[in-house]
Coordinates of C-alpha atoms and ligand atoms in Angstrom, one line a residue:
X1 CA 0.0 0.0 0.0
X2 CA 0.9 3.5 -0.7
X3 CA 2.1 5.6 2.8
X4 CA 0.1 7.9 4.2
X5 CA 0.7 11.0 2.5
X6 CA 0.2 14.6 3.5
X7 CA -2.7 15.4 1.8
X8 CA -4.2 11.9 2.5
X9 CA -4.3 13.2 6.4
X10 CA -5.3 16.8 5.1
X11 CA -8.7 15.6 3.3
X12 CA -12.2 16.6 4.8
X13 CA -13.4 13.4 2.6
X14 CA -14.5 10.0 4.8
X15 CA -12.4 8.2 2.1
X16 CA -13.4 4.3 1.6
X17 CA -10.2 3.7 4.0
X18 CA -8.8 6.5 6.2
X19 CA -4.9 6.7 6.1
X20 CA -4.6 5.5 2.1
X21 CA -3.4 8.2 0.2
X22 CA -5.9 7.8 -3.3
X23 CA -3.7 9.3 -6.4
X24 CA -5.9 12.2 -7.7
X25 CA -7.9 11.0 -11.2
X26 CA -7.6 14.4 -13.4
X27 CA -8.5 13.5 -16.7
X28 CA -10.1 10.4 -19.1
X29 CA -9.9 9.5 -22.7
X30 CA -10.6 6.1 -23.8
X31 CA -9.5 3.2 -22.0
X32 CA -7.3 5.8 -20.0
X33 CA -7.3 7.4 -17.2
X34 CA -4.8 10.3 -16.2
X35 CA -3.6 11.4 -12.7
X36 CA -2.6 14.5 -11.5
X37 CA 0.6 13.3 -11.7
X38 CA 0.9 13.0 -15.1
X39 CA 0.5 8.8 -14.8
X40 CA -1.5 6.7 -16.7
X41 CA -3.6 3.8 -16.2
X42 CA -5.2 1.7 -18.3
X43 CA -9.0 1.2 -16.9
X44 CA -9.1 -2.6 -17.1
X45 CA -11.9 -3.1 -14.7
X46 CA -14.0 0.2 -16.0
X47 CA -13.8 1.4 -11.9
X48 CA -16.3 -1.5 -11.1
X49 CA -17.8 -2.6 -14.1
X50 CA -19.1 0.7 -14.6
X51 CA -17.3 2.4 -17.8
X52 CA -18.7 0.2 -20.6
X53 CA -17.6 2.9 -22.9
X54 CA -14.4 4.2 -21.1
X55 CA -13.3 7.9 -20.4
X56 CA -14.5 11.0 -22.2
X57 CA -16.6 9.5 -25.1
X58 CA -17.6 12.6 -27.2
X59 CA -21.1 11.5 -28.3
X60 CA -21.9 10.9 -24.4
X61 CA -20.6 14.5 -23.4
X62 CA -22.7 15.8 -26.6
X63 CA -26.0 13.8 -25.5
X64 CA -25.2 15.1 -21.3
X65 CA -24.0 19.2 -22.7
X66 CA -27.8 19.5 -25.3
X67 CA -29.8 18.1 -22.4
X68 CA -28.4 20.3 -19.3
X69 CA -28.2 23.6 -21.9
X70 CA -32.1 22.5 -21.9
X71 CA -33.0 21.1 -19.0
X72 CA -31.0 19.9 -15.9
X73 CA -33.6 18.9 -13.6
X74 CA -37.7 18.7 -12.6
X75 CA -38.7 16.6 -10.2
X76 CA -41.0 14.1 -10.7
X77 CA -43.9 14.2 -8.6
X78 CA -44.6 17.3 -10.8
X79 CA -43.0 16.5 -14.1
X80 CA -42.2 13.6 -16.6
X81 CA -39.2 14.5 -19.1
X82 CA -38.9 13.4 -22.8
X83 CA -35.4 12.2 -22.4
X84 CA -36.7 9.8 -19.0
X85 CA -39.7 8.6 -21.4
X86 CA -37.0 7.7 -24.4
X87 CA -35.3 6.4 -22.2
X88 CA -37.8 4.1 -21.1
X89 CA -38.8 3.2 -24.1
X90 CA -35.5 2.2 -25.1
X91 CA -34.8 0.0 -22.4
X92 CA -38.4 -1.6 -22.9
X93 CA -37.5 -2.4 -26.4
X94 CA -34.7 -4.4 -25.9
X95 CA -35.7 -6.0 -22.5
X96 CA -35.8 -9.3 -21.9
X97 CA -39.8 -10.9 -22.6
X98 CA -42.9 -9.7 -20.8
X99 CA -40.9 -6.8 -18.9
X100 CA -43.1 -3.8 -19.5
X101 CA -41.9 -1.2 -17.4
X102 CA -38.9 0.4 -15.9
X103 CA -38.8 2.5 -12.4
X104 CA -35.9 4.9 -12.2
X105 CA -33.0 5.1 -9.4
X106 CA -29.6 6.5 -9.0
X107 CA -27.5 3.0 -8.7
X108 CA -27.2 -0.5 -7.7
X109 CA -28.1 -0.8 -4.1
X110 CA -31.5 2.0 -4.9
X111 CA -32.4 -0.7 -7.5
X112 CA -32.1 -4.0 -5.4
X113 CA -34.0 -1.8 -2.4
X114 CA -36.9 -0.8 -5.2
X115 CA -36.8 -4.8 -6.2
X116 CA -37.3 -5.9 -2.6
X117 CA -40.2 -3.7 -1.8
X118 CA -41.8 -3.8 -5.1
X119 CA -42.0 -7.7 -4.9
X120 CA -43.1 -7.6 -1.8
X121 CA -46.0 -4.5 -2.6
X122 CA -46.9 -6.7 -5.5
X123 CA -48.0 -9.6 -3.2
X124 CA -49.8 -7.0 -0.6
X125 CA -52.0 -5.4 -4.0
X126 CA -52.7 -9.3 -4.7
X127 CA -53.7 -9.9 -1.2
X128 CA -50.7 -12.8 -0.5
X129 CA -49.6 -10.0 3.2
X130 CA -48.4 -13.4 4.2
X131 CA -45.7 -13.7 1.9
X132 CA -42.6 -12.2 3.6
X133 CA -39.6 -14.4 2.9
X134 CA -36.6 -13.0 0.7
X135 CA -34.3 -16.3 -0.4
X136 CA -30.5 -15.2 -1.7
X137 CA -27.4 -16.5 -2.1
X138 CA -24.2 -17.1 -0.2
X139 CA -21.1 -15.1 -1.3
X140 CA -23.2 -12.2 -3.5
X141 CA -23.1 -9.0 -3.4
X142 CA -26.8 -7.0 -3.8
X143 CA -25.1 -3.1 -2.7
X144 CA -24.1 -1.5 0.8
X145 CA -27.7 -0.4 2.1
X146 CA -29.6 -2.4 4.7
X147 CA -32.1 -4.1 2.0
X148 CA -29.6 -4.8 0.2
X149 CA -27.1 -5.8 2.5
X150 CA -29.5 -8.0 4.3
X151 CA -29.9 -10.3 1.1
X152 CA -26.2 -9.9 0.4
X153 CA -24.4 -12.8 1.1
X154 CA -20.6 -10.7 2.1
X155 CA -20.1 -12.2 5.8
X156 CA -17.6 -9.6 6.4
X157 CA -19.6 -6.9 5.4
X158 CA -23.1 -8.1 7.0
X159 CA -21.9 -8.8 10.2
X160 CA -21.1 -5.5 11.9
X161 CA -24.8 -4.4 11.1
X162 CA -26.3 -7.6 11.6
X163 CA -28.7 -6.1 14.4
X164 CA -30.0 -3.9 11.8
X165 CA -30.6 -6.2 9.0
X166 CA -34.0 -7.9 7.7
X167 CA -34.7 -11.6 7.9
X168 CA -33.4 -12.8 5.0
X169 CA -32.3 -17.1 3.9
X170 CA -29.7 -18.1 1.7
X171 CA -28.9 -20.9 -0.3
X172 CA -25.5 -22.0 -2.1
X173 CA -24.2 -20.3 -4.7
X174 CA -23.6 -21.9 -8.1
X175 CA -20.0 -22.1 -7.5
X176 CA -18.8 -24.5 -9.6
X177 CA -14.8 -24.4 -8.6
X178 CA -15.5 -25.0 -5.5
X179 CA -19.1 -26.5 -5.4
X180 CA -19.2 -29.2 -7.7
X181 CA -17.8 -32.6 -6.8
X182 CA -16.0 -34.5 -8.4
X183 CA -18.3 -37.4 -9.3
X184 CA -20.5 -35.0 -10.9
X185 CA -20.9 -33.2 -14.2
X186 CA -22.0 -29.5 -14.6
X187 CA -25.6 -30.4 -15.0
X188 CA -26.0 -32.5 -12.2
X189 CA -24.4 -30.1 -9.8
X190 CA -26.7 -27.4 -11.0
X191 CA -30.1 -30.0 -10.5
X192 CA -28.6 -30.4 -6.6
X193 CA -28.4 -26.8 -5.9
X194 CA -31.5 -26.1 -7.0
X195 CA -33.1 -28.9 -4.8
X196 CA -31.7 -27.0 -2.6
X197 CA -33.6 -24.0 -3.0
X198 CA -36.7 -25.9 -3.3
X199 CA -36.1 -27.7 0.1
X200 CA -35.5 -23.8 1.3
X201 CA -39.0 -23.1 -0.2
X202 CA -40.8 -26.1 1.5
X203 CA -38.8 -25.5 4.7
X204 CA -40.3 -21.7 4.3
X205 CA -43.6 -22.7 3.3
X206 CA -44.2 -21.9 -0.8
X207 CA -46.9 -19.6 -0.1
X208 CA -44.7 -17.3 2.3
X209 CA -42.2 -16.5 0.1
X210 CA -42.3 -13.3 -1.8
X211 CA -38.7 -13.7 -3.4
X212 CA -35.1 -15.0 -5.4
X213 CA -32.8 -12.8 -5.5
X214 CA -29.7 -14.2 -7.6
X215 CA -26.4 -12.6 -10.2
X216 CA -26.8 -14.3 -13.1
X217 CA -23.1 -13.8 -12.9
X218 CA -21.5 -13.5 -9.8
X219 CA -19.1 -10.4 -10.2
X220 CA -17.4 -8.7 -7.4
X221 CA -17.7 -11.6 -4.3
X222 CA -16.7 -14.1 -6.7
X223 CA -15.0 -12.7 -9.3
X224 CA -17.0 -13.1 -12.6
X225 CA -18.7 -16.5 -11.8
X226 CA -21.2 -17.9 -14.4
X227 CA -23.4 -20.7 -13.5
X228 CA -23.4 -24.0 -14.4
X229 CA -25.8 -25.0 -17.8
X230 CA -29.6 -25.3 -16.3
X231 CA -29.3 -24.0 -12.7
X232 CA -31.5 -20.8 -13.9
X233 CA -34.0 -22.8 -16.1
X234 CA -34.7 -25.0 -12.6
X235 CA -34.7 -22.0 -10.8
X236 CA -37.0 -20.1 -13.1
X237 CA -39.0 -22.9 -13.1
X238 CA -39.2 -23.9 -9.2
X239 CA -40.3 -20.1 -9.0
X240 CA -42.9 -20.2 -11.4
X241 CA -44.4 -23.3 -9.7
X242 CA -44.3 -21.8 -5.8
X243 CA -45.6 -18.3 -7.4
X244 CA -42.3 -16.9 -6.2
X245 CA -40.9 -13.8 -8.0
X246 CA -37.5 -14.0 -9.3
X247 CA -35.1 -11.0 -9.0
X248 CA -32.1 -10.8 -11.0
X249 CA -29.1 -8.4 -10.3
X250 CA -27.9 -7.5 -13.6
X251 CA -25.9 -4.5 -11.7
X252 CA -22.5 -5.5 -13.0
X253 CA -22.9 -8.3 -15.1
X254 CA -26.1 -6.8 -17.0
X255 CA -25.9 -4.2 -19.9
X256 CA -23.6 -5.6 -22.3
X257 CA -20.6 -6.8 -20.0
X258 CA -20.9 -10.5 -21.2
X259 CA -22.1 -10.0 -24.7
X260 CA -25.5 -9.8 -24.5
X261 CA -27.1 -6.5 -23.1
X262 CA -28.8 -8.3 -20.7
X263 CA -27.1 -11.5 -18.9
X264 CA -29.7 -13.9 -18.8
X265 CA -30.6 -14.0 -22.0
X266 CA -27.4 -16.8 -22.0
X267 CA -29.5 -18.5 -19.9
X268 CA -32.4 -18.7 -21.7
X269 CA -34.8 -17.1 -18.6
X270 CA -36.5 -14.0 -17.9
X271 CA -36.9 -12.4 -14.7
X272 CA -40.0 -11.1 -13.1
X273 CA -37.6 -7.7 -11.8
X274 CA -34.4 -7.0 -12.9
X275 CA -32.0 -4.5 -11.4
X276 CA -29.3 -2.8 -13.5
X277 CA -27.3 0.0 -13.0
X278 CA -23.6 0.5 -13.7
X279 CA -22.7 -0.2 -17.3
X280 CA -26.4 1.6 -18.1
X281 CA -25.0 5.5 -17.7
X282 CA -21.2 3.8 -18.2
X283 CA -20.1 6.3 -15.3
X284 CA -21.0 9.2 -16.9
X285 CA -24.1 9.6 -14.6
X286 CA -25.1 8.0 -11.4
X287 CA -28.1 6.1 -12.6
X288 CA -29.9 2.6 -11.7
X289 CA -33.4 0.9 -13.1
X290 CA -35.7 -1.5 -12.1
X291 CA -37.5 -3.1 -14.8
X292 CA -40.6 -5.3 -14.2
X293 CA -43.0 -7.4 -15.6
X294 CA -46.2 -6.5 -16.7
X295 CA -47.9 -8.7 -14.4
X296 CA -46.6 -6.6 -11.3
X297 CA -47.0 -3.2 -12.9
X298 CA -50.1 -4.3 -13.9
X299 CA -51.2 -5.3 -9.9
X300 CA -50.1 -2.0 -8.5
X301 CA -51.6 0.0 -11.8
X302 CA -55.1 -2.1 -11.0
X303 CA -54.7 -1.8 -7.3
X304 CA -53.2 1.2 -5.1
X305 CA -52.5 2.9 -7.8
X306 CA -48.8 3.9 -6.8
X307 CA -45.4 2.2 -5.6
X308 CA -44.5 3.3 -2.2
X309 CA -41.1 4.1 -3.1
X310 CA -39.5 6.9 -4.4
X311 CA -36.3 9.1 -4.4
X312 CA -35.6 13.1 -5.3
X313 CA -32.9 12.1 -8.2
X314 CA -35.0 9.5 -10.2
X315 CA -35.1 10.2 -13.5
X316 CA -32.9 12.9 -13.4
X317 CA -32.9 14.2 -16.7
X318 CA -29.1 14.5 -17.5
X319 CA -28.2 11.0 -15.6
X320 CA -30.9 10.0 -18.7
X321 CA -29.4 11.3 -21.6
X322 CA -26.2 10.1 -20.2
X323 CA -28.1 6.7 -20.0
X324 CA -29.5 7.2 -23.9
X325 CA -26.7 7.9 -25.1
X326 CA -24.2 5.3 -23.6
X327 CA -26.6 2.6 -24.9
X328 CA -27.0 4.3 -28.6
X329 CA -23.4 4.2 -28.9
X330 CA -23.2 0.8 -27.9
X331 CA -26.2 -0.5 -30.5
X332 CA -24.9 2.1 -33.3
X333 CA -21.0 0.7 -32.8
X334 CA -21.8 -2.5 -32.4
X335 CA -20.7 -3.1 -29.6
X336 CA -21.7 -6.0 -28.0
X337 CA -19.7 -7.7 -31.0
X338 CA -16.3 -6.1 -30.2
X339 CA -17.4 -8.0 -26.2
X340 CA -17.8 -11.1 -27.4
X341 CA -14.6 -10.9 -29.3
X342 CA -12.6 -8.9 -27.1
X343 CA -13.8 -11.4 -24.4
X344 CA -12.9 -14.8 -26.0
X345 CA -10.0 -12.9 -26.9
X346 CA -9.4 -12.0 -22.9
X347 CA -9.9 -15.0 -21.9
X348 CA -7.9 -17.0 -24.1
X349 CA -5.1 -14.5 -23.2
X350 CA -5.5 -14.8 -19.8
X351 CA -6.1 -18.9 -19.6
X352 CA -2.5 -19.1 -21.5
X353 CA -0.8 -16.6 -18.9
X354 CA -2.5 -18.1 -15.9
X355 CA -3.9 -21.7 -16.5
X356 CA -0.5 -23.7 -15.5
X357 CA 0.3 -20.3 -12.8
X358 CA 1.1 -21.9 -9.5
X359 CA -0.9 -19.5 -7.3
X360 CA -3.8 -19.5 -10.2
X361 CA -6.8 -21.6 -9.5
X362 CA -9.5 -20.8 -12.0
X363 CA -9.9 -18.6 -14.5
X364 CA -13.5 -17.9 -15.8
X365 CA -15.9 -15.3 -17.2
X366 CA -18.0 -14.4 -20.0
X367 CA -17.5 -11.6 -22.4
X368 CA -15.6 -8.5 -20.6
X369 CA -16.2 -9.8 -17.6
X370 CA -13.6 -12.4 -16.4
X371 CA -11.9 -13.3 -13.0
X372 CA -8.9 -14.8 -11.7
X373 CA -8.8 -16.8 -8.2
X374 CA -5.7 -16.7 -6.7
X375 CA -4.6 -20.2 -4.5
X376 CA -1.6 -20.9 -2.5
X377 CA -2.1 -24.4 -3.4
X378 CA -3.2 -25.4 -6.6
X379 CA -4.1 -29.2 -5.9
X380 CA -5.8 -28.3 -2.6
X381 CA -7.2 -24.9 -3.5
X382 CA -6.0 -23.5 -0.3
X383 CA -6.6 -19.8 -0.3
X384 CA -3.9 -17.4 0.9
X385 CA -3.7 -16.7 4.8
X386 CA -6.5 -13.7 4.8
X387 CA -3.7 -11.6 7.2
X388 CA -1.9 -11.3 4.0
X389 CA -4.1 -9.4 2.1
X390 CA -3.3 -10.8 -1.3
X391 CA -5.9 -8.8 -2.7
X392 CA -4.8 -5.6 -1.7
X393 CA -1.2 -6.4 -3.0
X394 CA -2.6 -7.3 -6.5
X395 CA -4.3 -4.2 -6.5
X396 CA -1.6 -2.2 -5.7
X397 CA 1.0 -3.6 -7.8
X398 CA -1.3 -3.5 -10.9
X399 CA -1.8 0.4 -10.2
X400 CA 2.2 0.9 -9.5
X401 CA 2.4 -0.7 -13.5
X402 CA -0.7 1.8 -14.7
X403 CA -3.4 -0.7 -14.6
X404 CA -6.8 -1.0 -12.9
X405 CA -8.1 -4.2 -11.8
X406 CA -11.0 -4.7 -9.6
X407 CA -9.3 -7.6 -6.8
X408 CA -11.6 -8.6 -3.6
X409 CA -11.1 -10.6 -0.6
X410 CA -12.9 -12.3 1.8
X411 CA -15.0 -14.6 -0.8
X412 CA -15.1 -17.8 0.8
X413 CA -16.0 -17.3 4.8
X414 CA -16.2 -13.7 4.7
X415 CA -12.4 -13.5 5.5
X416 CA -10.0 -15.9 3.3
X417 CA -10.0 -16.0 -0.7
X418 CA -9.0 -13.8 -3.3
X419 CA -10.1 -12.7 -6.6
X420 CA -9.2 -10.2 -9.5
X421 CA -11.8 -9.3 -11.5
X422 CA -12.0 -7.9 -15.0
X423 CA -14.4 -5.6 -16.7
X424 CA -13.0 -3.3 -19.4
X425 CA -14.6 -1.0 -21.6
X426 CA -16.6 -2.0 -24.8
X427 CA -14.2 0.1 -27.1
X428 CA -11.0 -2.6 -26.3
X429 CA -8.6 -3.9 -28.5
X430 CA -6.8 -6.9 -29.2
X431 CA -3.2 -4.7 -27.9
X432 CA -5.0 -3.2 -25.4
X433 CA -6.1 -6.5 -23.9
X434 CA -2.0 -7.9 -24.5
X435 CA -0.8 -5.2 -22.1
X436 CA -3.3 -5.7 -19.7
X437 CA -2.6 -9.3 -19.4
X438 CA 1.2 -8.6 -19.2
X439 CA 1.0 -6.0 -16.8
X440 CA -1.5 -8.2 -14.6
X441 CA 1.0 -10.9 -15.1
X442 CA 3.9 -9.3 -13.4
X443 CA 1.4 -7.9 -10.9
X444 CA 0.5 -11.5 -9.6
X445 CA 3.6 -12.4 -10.0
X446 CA 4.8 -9.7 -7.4
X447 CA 2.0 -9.8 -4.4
X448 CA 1.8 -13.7 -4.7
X449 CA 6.1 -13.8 -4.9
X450 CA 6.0 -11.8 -1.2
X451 CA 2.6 -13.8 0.0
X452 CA 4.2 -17.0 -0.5
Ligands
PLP1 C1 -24.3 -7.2 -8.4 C2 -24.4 -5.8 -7.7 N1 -25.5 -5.4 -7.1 C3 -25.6 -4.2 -6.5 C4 -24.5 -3.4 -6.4 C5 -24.6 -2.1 -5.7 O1 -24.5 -1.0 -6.6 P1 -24.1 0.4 -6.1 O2 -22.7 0.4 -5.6 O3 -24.3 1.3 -7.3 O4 -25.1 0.8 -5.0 C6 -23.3 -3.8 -6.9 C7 -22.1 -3.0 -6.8 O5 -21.0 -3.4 -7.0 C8 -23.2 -5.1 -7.6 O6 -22.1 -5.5 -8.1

């Protein structure tokens, strides 16, 4: 880690860890960014899955300069705006089937709380009150509020708030590194997991449960975690058969990160609400949706009449046309091609730089979105001693070479196991992706050459 500098003790800013002196960020182009040092990084985790389009992209600044030279706010108890309605009609278009309808927020954890109490108003308009059992996973992440963090599966992070937190269950991830024995194929594993959500369910009682809540893609606890080939069609299907709405947190993984703009369309399902966020405005606005099926839009329009739930910033017009934008550059550039490209690419890069690695256990992904777990042991799977901090190390060695990667900790128990996750912008190259694979190379090599 970097020592604690003057100006890191002179900040009036609660930084995400006092004492860590954060190099300024002063400028963006590309797959760049610039500090106010003069150094350069290349952005290859886009922050946190969040710069789908990388730094500075003209037609984004055009869209976000016409619509705040026009209009930069009106709040929406009083007004609706014509960039938040093309917007939502956009999103509609290409959504996955029978979603009809989006509700605006201003991130990830906004969009999970919205999820949570929307499901759970749909069931109270339907007159099911007695459904009020949220089902998750182990080792997720759903955002940092008390919703979210309730149906989150990060021990580390649940624990000191525990007091605070809604009863929530959880099931097993679909893990397959770690979770599938050896005796049994993908397939198999996938069918046991999911009798293990529907042994939840019965344990629960069917008709008291309002909610899944799943990553199609596991991104920042597991680092970029698909599941294994059916899982989501049993789930899908044990929902539909329970009357159990299933949420999907498309946060990272959604909006073109794995090739398709929405992650579950791989799995051949569609969810009943699906929160996204990140990649949507591509960091050039804070902005989060919900989108839902008719069905429950339908139950509130022909019941109360309104979603208890709102925030001052929804729909804010400029995090819209940042929104727009981003995605009509994506569609118009193609985009989602260059991903699946650039990903195999990535990957193919990354499996022949890592796959016989000694402190290397898995490498895995889809599209742009791709993660490492680092081992001590390779045959064992050990994970580092947590004390160490392997994580951190990765982190900071890839920034000392002018790279950003996205590395986590604490995956496995809430304290041991290490990841390094991947998320670059859309615009990559094939050189681009070479240098980030070398520098990441010599940055493994360094933290796991002092951890071991
Ligand atoms: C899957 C997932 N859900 C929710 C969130 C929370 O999003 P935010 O940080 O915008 O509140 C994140 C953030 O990393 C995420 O990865």
């Amino acid at each position: 880690m970097r020592a604690m500098s003057k100006t890191a003790l002179m900040t009036h800013i609660l930084h995400r860890q006092t004492g860590h002196a954060y190099p300024t960020a002063a400028s963006g182009r590309g797959v760049t960014l610039r500090d106010a040092d003069g150094k350069e990084y290349i952005d290859a985790s886009g922050g946190a899955a969040v710069s789908c389009l990388g730094h500075g992209h003209p037609d984004v600044l055009a869209a976000m300069h016409a619509q705040i030279d026009r209009l930069a706010y009106a709040h929406t108890s009083f007004f609706t705006t014509q960039v938040a309605e093309e917007l939502a009609d956009d999103l509609v278009a290409h959504a996955p089937n029978g979603i009809g309808h989006v509700f605006y927020v201003s991130g990830g954890s906004e969009a999970i709380e919205a999820a949570l109490k929307l499901a759970r108003q749909y069931f109270v308009e339907r007159g099911e009150p007695q459904r009020r059992y949220l089902i998750a996973r182990r080792q997720s992440y759903h955002g940092i509020t008390l919703g979210a963090l309730a149906i989150g599966g990060r021990e580390w992070q649940r624990a000191p708030f525990a007091p605070l937190l809604i009863e929530t269950h959880h099931v097993s991830p679909a893990y397959e590194y770690r979770g599938r024995r050896a005796d049994e194929t993908p397939e198999a594993y996938g069918e046991r997991l999911a009798d293990e959500l529907e042994a939840k369910i019965a344990e629960l009682g069917g008709s008291n449960v309002i909610a899944f809540v799943a990553e199609p893609i596991v991104g920042a606890t597991l680092g970029a975690v698909p599941a294994v080939p059916g899982y989501f069609k049993r789930v899908r299907e044990i929902c539909d058969r329970h009357g159990i709405l299933l949420i999907l947190d498309e946060v990272m993984c959604g909006m073109g990160r794995t090739g398709t703009l929405h992650a579950c369309e791989q799995e051949g399902i569609s969810p009943d609400l699906m929160a996204i966020a990140k990649g949507l405005g591509g960091g050039y606005a804070p902005i989060g949706a919900l989108l839902m099926r008719d069905k429950i839009f339908d139950a509130v329009a022909g019941g109360s009449g309104a979603f208890q739930h709102s925030h001052t910033y929804m729909g804010h017009p400029l995090a819209c046309s940042a929104a727009l934008a981003v995605q009509r550059v994506i569609r118009r550039d193609d985009l989602l091609a260059n991903v699946r490209q650039q990903g195999a690419y990535l990957s193919r890069r990354l499996k022949e730089r890592f796959g016989n690695h000694p402190f290397v256990g898995d490498v895995r992904g889809r599209g742009l979105f791709q993660g490492l777990e680092l081992v001590a042991d390779r045959d064992s799977k050990q994970p580092f001693d947590p004390s160490l901090k392997l994580h951190a190390h990765v982190k900071h060695e890839a920034m000392a070479r002018g790279l950003m990667v996205y590395p986590t900790g604490g995956s496995l128990d809430g304290a041991s196991g290490d990841n390094v996750l991947l998320a670059p912008p859309f615009i990559i190259d094939a050189a681009v992706v070479d240098t980030i694979v070398e520098r990441l190379g010599e940055a493994v090599d360094a933290a796991t050459a002092q951890a071991s």
